[in-house]
GROMACS .gro file of C-alpha atoms in nm:
model
  243
    1MET     CA    1   4.208  24.351  -1.100
    2ARG     CA    2   4.525  24.269  -1.285
    3PHE     CA    3   4.547  24.305  -1.675
    4ILE     CA    4   4.761  24.055  -1.847
    5SER     CA    5   4.736  24.153  -2.211
    6ARG     CA    6   4.568  24.393  -2.460
    7THR     CA    7   4.505  24.342  -2.821
    8SER     CA    8   4.273  24.504  -3.081
    9SER     CA    9   4.105  24.391  -3.403
   10ASP     CA   10   3.822  24.495  -3.626
   11GLY     CA   11   3.763  24.796  -3.382
   12VAL     CA   12   3.732  24.579  -3.069
   13THR     CA   13   3.997  24.588  -2.787
   14GLU     CA   14   4.033  24.261  -2.579
   15GLN     CA   15   4.199  24.277  -2.234
   16LEU     CA   16   4.261  23.951  -2.042
   17PHE     CA   17   4.249  23.992  -1.661
   18THR     CA   18   4.267  23.804  -1.341
   19LEU     CA   19   4.083  23.907  -1.026
   20GLY     CA   20   4.229  23.693  -0.752
   21GLU     CA   21   4.197  23.345  -0.888
   22ILE     CA   22   3.932  23.447  -1.137
   23PRO     CA   23   4.045  23.465  -1.508
   24GLY     CA   24   3.844  23.691  -1.713
   25VAL     CA   25   3.827  23.894  -2.041
   26LEU     CA   26   3.702  24.236  -2.117
   27TRP     CA   27   3.604  24.356  -2.484
   28THR     CA   28   3.544  24.730  -2.548
   29PRO     CA   29   3.517  24.957  -2.844
   30GLU     CA   30   3.869  25.037  -2.967
   31ALA     CA   31   3.834  25.406  -3.031
   32ALA     CA   32   3.597  25.496  -2.748
   33PRO     CA   33   3.746  25.528  -2.410
   34SER     CA   34   3.443  25.671  -2.241
   35THR     CA   35   3.199  25.492  -2.005
   36ARG     CA   36   2.944  25.273  -2.147
   37PRO     CA   37   2.678  24.987  -2.056
   38LEU     CA   38   2.825  24.669  -1.963
   39ILE     CA   39   2.710  24.313  -2.047
   40LEU     CA   40   2.823  24.011  -1.841
   41MET     CA   41   2.833  23.696  -2.045
   42GLY     CA   42   2.813  23.357  -1.888
   43HIS     CA   43   2.938  23.037  -2.093
   44GLY     CA   44   2.797  22.706  -2.113
   45GLY     CA   45   2.891  22.382  -1.943
   46GLY     CA   46   3.233  22.245  -2.045
   47GLN     CA   47   3.325  22.567  -2.224
   48HIS     CA   48   3.524  22.889  -2.118
   49LYS     CA   49   3.535  23.262  -2.128
   50LYS     CA   50   3.647  23.276  -2.493
   51ALA     CA   51   3.446  22.987  -2.636
   52PRO     CA   52   3.366  23.046  -3.009
   53GLY     CA   53   3.002  23.135  -2.933
   54ILE     CA   54   3.103  23.375  -2.656
   55LEU     CA   55   3.371  23.541  -2.847
   56ALA     CA   56   3.155  23.600  -3.152
   57ARG     CA   57   2.875  23.732  -2.964
   58ALA     CA   58   3.084  23.961  -2.763
   59HIS     CA   59   3.244  24.108  -3.073
   60ASP     CA   60   2.911  24.166  -3.218
   61PHE     CA   61   2.775  24.343  -2.900
   62VAL     CA   62   3.083  24.569  -2.886
   63ALA     CA   63   3.118  24.650  -3.261
   64GLU     CA   64   2.755  24.692  -3.339
   65GLY     CA   65   2.608  24.808  -2.997
   66GLY     CA   66   2.899  24.995  -2.852
   67PHE     CA   67   2.885  24.783  -2.533
   68ALA     CA   68   3.140  24.673  -2.292
   69VAL     CA   69   3.131  24.298  -2.263
   70ALA     CA   70   3.287  24.073  -1.992
   71ALA     CA   71   3.330  23.692  -1.948
   72ILE     CA   72   3.498  23.494  -1.687
   73ASP     CA   73   3.589  23.123  -1.649
   74ALA     CA   74   3.322  22.966  -1.437
   75PRO     CA   75   3.445  22.755  -1.135
   76ASN     CA   76   3.591  22.425  -1.255
   77HIS     CA   77   3.607  22.546  -1.609
   78GLY     CA   78   3.870  22.691  -1.865
   79GLU     CA   79   4.188  22.785  -1.688
   80ARG     CA   80   4.059  22.695  -1.338
   81PRO     CA   81   4.132  22.395  -1.151
   82LYS     CA   82   3.893  22.103  -1.145
   83GLY     CA   83   3.762  21.994  -0.805
   84GLU     CA   84   3.701  21.623  -0.714
   85GLU     CA   85   3.328  21.650  -0.676
   86PHE     CA   86   3.303  21.848  -1.007
   87GLY     CA   87   3.505  21.578  -1.172
   88ARG     CA   88   3.287  21.302  -1.026
   89ILE     CA   89   2.960  21.469  -1.150
   90ALA     CA   90   3.109  21.554  -1.498
   91THR     CA   91   3.235  21.194  -1.550
   92GLU     CA   92   2.877  21.053  -1.448
   93MET     CA   93   2.701  21.297  -1.678
   94ARG     CA   94   2.923  21.215  -1.977
   95ALA     CA   95   2.873  20.832  -1.923
   96ARG     CA   96   2.497  20.875  -1.905
   97ALA     CA   97   2.490  21.099  -2.213
   98ALA     CA   98   2.709  20.847  -2.413
   99ALA     CA   99   2.478  20.566  -2.310
  100GLY     CA  100   2.167  20.768  -2.427
  101GLU     CA  101   2.034  20.807  -2.074
  102ASP     CA  102   1.883  21.114  -1.919
  103ALA     CA  103   2.154  21.322  -1.753
  104THR     CA  104   1.925  21.597  -1.626
  105ALA     CA  105   2.005  21.513  -1.254
  106GLN     CA  106   2.379  21.538  -1.314
  107VAL     CA  107   2.341  21.869  -1.482
  108LEU     CA  108   2.132  22.016  -1.216
  109ALA     CA  109   2.377  21.880  -0.951
  110MET     CA  110   2.666  22.045  -1.142
  111HIS     CA  111   2.484  22.376  -1.157
  112SER     CA  112   2.399  22.375  -0.792
  113LEU     CA  113   2.756  22.297  -0.691
  114LEU     CA  114   2.883  22.596  -0.883
  115ALA     CA  115   2.610  22.850  -0.832
  116GLY     CA  116   2.702  22.986  -0.488
  117GLN     CA  117   3.059  23.039  -0.594
  118ALA     CA  118   2.976  23.182  -0.924
  119VAL     CA  119   2.732  23.447  -0.788
  120ALA     CA  120   2.995  23.581  -0.551
  121GLU     CA  121   3.261  23.589  -0.818
  122TRP     CA  122   3.031  23.764  -1.075
  123GLN     CA  123   2.947  24.030  -0.807
  124ALA     CA  124   3.332  24.085  -0.728
  125VAL     CA  125   3.417  24.113  -1.093
  126LEU     CA  126   3.125  24.360  -1.154
  127THR     CA  127   3.247  24.576  -0.887
  128ALA     CA  128   3.599  24.580  -1.021
  129LEU     CA  129   3.492  24.651  -1.387
  130GLN     CA  130   3.276  24.943  -1.276
  131GLN     CA  131   3.570  25.105  -1.129
  132LEU     CA  132   3.751  25.134  -1.474
  133ASP     CA  133   3.730  25.455  -1.654
  134HIS     CA  134   3.632  25.287  -1.984
  135VAL     CA  135   3.338  25.098  -1.834
  136GLY     CA  136   3.203  25.302  -1.535
  137ALA     CA  137   2.915  25.253  -1.307
  138GLY     CA  138   2.655  25.260  -1.578
  139PRO     CA  139   2.370  25.013  -1.682
  140VAL     CA  140   2.450  24.636  -1.658
  141GLY     CA  141   2.299  24.339  -1.855
  142TYR     CA  142   2.331  23.965  -1.819
  143TRP     CA  143   2.357  23.716  -2.113
  144GLY     CA  144   2.375  23.347  -2.035
  145VAL     CA  145   2.204  23.020  -2.168
  146SER     CA  146   2.235  22.658  -2.055
  147MET     CA  147   2.487  22.661  -1.770
  148GLY     CA  148   2.513  23.039  -1.814
  149CYS     CA  149   2.156  23.045  -1.730
  150GLY     CA  150   2.187  22.799  -1.458
  151LEU     CA  151   2.452  23.027  -1.283
  152GLY     CA  152   2.312  23.349  -1.409
  153VAL     CA  153   1.948  23.315  -1.273
  154PRO     CA  154   2.073  23.310  -0.908
  155PHE     CA  155   2.318  23.593  -0.993
  156VAL     CA  156   2.049  23.816  -1.147
  157ALA     CA  157   1.817  23.746  -0.868
  158ALA     CA  158   2.089  23.863  -0.612
  159GLU     CA  159   2.240  24.158  -0.807
  160SER     CA  160   2.046  24.478  -0.806
  161ARG     CA  161   2.292  24.638  -1.055
  162VAL     CA  162   2.174  24.413  -1.335
  163GLY     CA  163   1.885  24.586  -1.526
  164ALA     CA  164   1.807  24.336  -1.802
  165ALA     CA  165   1.890  23.976  -1.882
  166VAL     CA  166   1.892  23.735  -2.160
  167LEU     CA  167   1.856  23.386  -2.039
  168GLY     CA  168   1.743  23.036  -2.155
  169LEU     CA  169   1.798  22.664  -2.270
  170LEU     CA  170   1.727  22.556  -1.911
  171GLY     CA  171   1.439  22.429  -1.691
  172ALA     CA  172   1.259  22.547  -1.373
  173THR     CA  173   1.396  22.271  -1.152
  174THR     CA  174   1.617  22.421  -0.892
  175LEU     CA  175   1.574  22.763  -1.066
  176ALA     CA  176   1.205  22.868  -0.997
  177GLU     CA  177   1.272  23.011  -0.652
  178SER     CA  178   1.554  23.231  -0.779
  179ALA     CA  179   1.347  23.328  -1.095
  180ALA     CA  180   1.052  23.439  -0.893
  181ARG     CA  181   1.300  23.708  -0.741
  182ILE     CA  182   1.383  23.846  -1.086
  183THR     CA  183   1.180  24.149  -1.190
  184VAL     CA  184   1.404  24.312  -1.448
  185PRO     CA  185   1.311  24.268  -1.815
  186VAL     CA  186   1.404  23.918  -1.934
  187GLN     CA  187   1.436  23.768  -2.288
  188PHE     CA  188   1.409  23.396  -2.264
  189LEU     CA  189   1.549  23.149  -2.529
  190LEU     CA  190   1.397  22.810  -2.576
  191GLN     CA  191   1.471  22.549  -2.838
  192TRP     CA  192   1.140  22.361  -2.909
  193ASP     CA  193   1.314  22.023  -2.988
  194ASP     CA  194   1.573  22.056  -2.702
  195GLU     CA  195   1.699  21.700  -2.626
  196ARG     CA  196   1.847  21.802  -2.288
  197VAL     CA  197   1.582  22.023  -2.140
  198PRO     CA  198   1.215  21.919  -2.161
  199ARG     CA  199   0.998  22.174  -2.325
  200ALA     CA  200   0.765  22.188  -2.027
  201GLU     CA  201   1.061  22.260  -1.795
  202GLY     CA  202   1.181  22.555  -2.011
  203LEU     CA  203   0.821  22.701  -2.026
  204ALA     CA  204   0.791  22.674  -1.652
  205LEU     CA  205   1.104  22.872  -1.602
  206PHE     CA  206   0.983  23.120  -1.824
  207ASP     CA  207   0.654  23.143  -1.627
  208ALA     CA  208   0.849  23.176  -1.291
  209PHE     CA  209   1.014  23.494  -1.380
  210ALA     CA  210   0.826  23.789  -1.183
  211SER     CA  211   0.932  24.024  -1.448
  212ALA     CA  212   0.660  24.267  -1.572
  213GLU     CA  213   0.834  24.250  -1.906
  214LYS     CA  214   0.939  23.923  -2.031
  215THR     CA  215   0.950  23.764  -2.385
  216LEU     CA  216   0.963  23.400  -2.496
  217HIS     CA  217   1.168  23.330  -2.806
  218ALA     CA  218   1.105  22.980  -2.907
  219ASN     CA  219   1.280  22.838  -3.212
  220PRO     CA  220   1.271  22.490  -3.372
  221GLY     CA  221   1.583  22.282  -3.319
  222LYS     CA  222   1.790  22.106  -3.058
  223HIS     CA  223   1.989  22.243  -2.766
  224GLY     CA  224   2.283  22.349  -2.970
  225ASP     CA  225   2.079  22.496  -3.263
  226LEU     CA  226   2.013  22.841  -3.137
  227PRO     CA  227   1.967  23.061  -3.429
  228ARG     CA  228   2.233  23.312  -3.521
  229PHE     CA  229   1.964  23.580  -3.553
  230GLU     CA  230   1.898  23.557  -3.186
  231THR     CA  231   2.227  23.740  -3.129
  232ASP     CA  232   2.083  24.041  -3.315
  233SER     CA  233   1.762  24.017  -3.125
  234SER     CA  234   1.959  24.018  -2.796
  235LEU     CA  235   2.159  24.318  -2.911
  236ARG     CA  236   1.828  24.507  -2.983
  237PHE     CA  237   1.701  24.391  -2.629
  238PHE     CA  238   1.996  24.531  -2.451
  239ALA     CA  239   2.002  24.852  -2.668
  240ARG     CA  240   1.640  24.907  -2.558
  241HIS     CA  241   1.694  24.866  -2.179
  242LEU     CA  242   2.047  24.972  -2.124
  243GLY     CA  243   2.077  25.245  -2.376
   0.00000   0.00000   0.00000
């Protein structure tokens, strides 16, 4: 892991890094170099590791909860090169959405294309982060909605070091099998009027998790209308399960 830059503001230190070809960012409390729980944060489709929602949520988790938070550019996103197959699917998805047509098949195809690579990359990044003195091998959580859920469900299912997850804004198609292997506490976010994910699909994914403790948070509004207070709820969830 190679660190590129280090800046601090409002009590939060931000370090940009690369691990091989993976660009990432780590946020930690500025004045607290000791080890602490780590939250991995997956961004949405078309976004990147420092998208506004990711950045704001990471700062809240660090400043208010004392967590370390890391995000990486998913394959074909952010600073990473775009592959031909990814470009084809993305173009078709945008065209269908612009025409008011259902683009669910294209979204799922994109997640399937990226998931295998993303799982291995998150595992490698997690291993490298836990070797840092100011992170350590403590409890780990995962937060990701929409594409962050599409890539996060297979990752959480495969990674025993993750002890709690906040997921949501996606349906059961292609994810039910992986969800059935997840037994850690889950908080699932669902937008009741989601124009991209049918309500029944979201409820089916929540039902598929094998976790003994899982909570459904359903709010009115469309896909992008996730309420700000759900960040506070996620923070309490991770504090409860990661310490």
